[in-house]
Short mmCIF file of C-alpha atoms and ligand atoms in Angstrom, two decimals:
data_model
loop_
_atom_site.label_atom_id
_atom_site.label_comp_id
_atom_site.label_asym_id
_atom_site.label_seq_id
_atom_site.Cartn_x
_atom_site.Cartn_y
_atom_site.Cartn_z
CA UNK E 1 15.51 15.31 14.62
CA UNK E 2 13.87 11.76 14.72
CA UNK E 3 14.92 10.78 11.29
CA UNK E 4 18.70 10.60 12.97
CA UNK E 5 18.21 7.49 14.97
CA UNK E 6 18.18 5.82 11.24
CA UNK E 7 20.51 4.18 9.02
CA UNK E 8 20.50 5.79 5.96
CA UNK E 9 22.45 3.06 4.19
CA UNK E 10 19.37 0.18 5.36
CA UNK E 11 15.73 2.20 4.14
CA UNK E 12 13.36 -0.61 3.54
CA UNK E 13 13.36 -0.09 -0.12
CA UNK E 14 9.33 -1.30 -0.51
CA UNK E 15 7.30 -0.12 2.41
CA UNK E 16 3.48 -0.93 2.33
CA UNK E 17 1.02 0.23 5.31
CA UNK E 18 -2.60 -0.67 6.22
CA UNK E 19 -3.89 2.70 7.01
CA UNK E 20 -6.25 1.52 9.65
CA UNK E 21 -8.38 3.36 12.58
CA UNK E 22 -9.83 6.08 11.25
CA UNK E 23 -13.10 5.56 11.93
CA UNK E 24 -12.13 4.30 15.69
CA UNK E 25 -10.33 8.18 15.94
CA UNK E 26 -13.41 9.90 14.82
CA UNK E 27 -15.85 8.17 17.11
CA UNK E 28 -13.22 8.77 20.55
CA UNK E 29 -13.54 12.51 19.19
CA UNK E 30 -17.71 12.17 18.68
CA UNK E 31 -17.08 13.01 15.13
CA UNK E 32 -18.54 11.29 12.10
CA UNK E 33 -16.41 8.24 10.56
CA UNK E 34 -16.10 10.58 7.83
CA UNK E 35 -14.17 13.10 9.38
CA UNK E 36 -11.94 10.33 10.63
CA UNK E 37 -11.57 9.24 6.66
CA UNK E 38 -10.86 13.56 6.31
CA UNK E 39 -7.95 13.44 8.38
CA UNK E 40 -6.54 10.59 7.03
CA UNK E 41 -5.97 11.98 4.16
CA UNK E 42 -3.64 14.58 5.57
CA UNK E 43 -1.88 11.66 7.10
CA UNK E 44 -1.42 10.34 3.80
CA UNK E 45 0.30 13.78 2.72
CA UNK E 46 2.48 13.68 5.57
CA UNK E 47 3.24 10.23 4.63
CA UNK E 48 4.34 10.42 1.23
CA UNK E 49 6.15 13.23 1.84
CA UNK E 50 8.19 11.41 4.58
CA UNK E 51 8.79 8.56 2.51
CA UNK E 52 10.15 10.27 0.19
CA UNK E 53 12.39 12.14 2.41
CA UNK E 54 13.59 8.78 3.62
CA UNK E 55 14.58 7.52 0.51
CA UNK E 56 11.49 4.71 0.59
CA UNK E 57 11.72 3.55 -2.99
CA UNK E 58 7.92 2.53 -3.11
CA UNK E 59 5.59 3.37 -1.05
CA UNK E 60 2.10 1.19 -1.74
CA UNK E 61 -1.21 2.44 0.97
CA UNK E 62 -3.97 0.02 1.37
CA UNK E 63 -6.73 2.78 0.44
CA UNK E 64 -9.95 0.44 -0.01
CA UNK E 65 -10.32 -2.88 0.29
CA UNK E 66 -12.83 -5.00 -1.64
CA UNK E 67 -14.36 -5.80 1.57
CA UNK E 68 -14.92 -1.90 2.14
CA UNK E 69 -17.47 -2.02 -1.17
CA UNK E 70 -19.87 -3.08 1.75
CA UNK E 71 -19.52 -0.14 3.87
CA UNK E 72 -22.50 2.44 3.98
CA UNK E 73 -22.66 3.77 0.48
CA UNK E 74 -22.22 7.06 2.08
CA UNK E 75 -18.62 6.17 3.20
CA UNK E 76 -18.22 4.94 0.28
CA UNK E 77 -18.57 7.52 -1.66
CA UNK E 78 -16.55 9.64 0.57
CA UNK E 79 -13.78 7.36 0.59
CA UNK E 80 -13.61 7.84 -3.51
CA UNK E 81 -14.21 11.72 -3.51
CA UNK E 82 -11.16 11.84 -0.82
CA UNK E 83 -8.79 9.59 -3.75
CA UNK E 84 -10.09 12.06 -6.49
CA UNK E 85 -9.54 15.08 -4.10
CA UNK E 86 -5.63 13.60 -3.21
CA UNK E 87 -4.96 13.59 -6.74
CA UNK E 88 -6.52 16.89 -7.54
CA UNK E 89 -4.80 18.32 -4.76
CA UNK E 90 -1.31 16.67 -4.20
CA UNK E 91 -0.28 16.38 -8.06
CA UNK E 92 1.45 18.81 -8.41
CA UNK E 93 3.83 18.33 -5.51
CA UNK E 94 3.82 14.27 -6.30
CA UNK E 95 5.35 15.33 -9.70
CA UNK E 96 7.90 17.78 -8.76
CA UNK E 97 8.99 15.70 -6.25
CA UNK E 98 9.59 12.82 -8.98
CA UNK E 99 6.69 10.26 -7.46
CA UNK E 100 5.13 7.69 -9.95
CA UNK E 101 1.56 7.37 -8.92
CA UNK E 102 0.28 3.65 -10.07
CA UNK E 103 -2.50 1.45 -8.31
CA UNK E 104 -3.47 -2.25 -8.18
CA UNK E 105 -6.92 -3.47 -7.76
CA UNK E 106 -10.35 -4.37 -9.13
CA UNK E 107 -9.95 -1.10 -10.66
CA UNK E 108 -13.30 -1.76 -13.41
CA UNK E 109 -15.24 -1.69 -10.12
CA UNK E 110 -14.20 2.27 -9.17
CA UNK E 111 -16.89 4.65 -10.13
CA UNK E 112 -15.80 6.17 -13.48
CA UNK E 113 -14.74 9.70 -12.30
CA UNK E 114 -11.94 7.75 -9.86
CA UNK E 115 -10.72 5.62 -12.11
CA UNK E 116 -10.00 8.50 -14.24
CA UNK E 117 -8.62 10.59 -11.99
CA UNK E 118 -6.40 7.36 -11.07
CA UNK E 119 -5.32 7.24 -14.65
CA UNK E 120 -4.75 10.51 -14.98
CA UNK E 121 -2.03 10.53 -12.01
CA UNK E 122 -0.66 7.22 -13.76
CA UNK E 123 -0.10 8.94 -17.38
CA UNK E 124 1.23 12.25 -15.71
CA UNK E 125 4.02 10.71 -13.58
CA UNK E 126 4.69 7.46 -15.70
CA UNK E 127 8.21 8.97 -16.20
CA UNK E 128 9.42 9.91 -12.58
CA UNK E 129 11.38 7.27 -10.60
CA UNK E 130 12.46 9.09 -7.37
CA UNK E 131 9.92 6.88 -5.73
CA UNK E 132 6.72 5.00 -6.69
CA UNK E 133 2.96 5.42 -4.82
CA UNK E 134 1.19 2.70 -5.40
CA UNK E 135 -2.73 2.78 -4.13
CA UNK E 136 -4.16 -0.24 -3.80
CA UNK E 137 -8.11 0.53 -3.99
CA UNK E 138 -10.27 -2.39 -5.05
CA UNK E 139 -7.20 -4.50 -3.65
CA UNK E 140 -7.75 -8.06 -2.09
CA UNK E 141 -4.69 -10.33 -1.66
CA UNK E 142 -6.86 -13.33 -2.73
CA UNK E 143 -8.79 -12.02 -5.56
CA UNK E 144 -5.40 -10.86 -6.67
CA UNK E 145 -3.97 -14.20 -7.11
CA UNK E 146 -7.33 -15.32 -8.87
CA UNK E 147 -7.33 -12.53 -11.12
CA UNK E 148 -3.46 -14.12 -11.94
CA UNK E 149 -4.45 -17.72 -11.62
CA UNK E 150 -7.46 -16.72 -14.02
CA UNK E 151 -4.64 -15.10 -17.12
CA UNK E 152 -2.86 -17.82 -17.04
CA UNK E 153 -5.22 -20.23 -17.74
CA UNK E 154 -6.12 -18.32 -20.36
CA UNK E 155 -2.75 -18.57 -21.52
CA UNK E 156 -2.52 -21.75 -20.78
CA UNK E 157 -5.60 -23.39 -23.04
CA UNK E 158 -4.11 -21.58 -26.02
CA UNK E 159 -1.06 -23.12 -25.36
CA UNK E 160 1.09 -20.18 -24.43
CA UNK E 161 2.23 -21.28 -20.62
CA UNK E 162 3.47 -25.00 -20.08
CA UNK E 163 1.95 -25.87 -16.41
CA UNK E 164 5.37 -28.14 -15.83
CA UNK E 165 7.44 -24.93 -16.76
CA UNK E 166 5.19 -23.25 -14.13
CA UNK E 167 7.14 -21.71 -10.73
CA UNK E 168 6.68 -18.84 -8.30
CA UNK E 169 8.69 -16.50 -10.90
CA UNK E 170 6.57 -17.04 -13.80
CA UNK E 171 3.08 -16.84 -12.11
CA UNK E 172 4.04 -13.61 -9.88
CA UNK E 173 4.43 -12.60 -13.57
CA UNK E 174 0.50 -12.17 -13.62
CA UNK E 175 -0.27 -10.78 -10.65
CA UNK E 176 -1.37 -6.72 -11.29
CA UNK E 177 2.27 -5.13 -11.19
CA UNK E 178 4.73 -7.94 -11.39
CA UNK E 179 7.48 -5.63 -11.32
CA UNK E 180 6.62 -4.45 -7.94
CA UNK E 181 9.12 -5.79 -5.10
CA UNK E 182 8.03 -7.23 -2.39
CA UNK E 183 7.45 -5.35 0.51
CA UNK E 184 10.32 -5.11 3.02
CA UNK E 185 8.31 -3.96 5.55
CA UNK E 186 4.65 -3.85 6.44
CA UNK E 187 2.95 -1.33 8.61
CA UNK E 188 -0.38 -1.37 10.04
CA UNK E 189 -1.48 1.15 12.39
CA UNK E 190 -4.20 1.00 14.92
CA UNK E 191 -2.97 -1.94 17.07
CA UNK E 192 -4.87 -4.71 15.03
CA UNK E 193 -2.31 -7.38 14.07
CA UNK E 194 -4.09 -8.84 10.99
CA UNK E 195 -2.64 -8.86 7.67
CA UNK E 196 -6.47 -8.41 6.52
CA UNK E 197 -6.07 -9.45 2.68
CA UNK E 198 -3.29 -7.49 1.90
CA UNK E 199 -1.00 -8.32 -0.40
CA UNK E 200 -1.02 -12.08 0.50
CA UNK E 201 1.50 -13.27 -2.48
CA UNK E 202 4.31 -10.24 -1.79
CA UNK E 203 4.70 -10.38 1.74
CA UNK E 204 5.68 -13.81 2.06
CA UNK E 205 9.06 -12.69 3.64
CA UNK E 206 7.78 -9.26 4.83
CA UNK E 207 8.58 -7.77 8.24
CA UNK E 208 5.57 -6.65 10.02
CA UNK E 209 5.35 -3.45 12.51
CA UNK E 210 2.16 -2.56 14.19
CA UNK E 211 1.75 0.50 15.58
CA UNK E 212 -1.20 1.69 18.05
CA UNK E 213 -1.16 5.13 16.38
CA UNK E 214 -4.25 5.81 14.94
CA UNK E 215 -4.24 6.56 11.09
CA UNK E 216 -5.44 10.30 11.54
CA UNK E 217 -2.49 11.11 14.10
CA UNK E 218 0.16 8.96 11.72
CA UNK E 219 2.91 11.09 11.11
CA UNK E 220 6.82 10.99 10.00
CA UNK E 221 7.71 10.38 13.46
CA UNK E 222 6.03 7.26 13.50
CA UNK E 223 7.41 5.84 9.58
CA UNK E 224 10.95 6.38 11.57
CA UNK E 225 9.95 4.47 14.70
CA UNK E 226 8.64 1.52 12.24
CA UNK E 227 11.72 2.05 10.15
CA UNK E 228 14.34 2.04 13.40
CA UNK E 229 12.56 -1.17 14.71
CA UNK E 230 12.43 -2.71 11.22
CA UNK E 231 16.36 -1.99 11.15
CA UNK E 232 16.90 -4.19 14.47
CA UNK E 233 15.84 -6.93 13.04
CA UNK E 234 18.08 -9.79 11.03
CA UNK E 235 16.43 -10.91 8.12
CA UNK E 236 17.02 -14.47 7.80
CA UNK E 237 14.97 -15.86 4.63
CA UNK E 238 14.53 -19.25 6.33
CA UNK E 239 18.15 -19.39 6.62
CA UNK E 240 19.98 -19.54 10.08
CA UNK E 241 21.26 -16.43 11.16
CA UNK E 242 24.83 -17.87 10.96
CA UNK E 243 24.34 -18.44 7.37
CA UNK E 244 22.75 -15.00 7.08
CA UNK E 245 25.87 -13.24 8.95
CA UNK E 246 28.31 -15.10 6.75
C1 FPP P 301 -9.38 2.33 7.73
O1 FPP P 301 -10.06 2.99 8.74
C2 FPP P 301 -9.15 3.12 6.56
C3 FPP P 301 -9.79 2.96 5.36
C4 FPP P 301 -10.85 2.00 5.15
C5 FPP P 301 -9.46 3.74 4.19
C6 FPP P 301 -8.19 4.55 4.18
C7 FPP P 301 -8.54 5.87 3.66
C8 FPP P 301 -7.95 7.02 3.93
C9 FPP P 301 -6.72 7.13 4.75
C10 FPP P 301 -8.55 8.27 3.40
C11 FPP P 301 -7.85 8.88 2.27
C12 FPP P 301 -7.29 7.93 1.33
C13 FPP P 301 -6.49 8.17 0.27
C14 FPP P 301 -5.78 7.06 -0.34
C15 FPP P 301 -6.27 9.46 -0.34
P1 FPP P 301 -11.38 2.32 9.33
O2 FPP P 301 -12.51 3.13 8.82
O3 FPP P 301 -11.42 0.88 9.00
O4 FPP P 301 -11.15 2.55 10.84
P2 FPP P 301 -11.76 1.69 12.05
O5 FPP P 301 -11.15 0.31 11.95
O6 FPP P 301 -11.29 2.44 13.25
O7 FPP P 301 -13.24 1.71 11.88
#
């Protein structure tokens, strides 16, 4: 059993991945992107369900990207049937398993069937806290921290934020889930070793795994061989790893 070559006592409490390559798996099979997109999903079953095995406290998956809104409109819309389809299909087990759904984004952009189906997960799990999904769909790391930057100045002309009071606590405070921890560890899949927009303000102190799986063929298997390297590593927070040890 894979999941033994872990320390249970050192999860990553925040794990965030970059669910990239689908489209490269399709083509090496001579399938349509789409499929690729297909089989993700079942990756992102497999996923959750691991994570949540594995005591991951939140899990958040890089689902679209605002650079994705300029993909064929075809893939598009595939991309937002197969979010409205996970929901449909995987609610059920996401609640008796205790998972809150929430997501992060440009979420007035989704077409109005996803963005319902998004808050529908939200209301119906806004109670569980064995482990949070969080989609980000919509998401870019920058437009996030413009979206915060933009609040608070808002706040700020009618004189409800002091700019001198103004430090890294109190302007995470605006970004789209401030209670959100930062990720502990990042995994992207596919080889690439980009950080492509994600999440540009959390994972300031984030430990990065890249992993050539592709996301169709992701499995548990491969969250325990990110996990296991993740758990080699000292974490030092720019301090020296005497400090760190003492
Ligand atoms: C990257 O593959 C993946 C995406 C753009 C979207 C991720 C979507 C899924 C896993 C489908 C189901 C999603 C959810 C959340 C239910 P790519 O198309 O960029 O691959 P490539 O780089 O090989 O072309």
């Amino acid at each position: 059993m894979p999941a033994s070559r872990l320390d249970p006592k050192a999860i990553p409490r925040h794990v965030a991945i970059i669910m990239d390559g689908n489209g490269r798996w399709a083509e090496e099979r001579g399938m349509s992107r789409i499929e690729g997109h297909r089989q993700g999903l079942e990756s992102v079953r497999a996923v959750v369900r691991a994570a949540h095995e594995l005591g991951v406290q939140t899990l958040t998956l890089y689902a679209f990207s605002l650079e994705n809104w300029n993909r064929p409109k075809r893939e598009v819309d595939e991309l937002m049937s197969l979010l409205e389809f996970y929901i449909d299909a995987e609610l059920p087990e996401v609640q008796r398993n205790g998972i809150r759904v929430t997501s992060i984004g440009r979420l007035e952009r989704l077409p109005i069937s996803t963005r319902a189906k998004l808050e529908e997960a939200e209301a119906a799990t806004r109670d569980n806290r064995e482990m949070q999904l969080v989609f980000a769909v919509s998401y870019g790391g920058r437009a996030e921290i413009v979206d915060a930057a933009r609040k608070l100045l808002r706040d700020a002309e009618v004189g409800k934020v002091d700019p001198e009071q103004l430090d890294e606590k109190s302007f995470a405070a605006y970004l789209y889930q401030p209670e959100l921890s930062d990720p502990d560890l990042l995994i992207r899949t596919s080889g690439e070793r980009r950080v492509s927009n994600f999440l540009l303000w959390q994972i300031a102190y984030t430990e990065i795994f890249v992993s050539d799986v592709r996301w169709p063929d992701f499995r548990k298997t491969h969250l325990v061989d990110a996990i296991v390297d993740y758990q080699a590593r000292e974490r030092r927070f720019g301090l020296t790893s005497e400090q760190v040890r003492s």
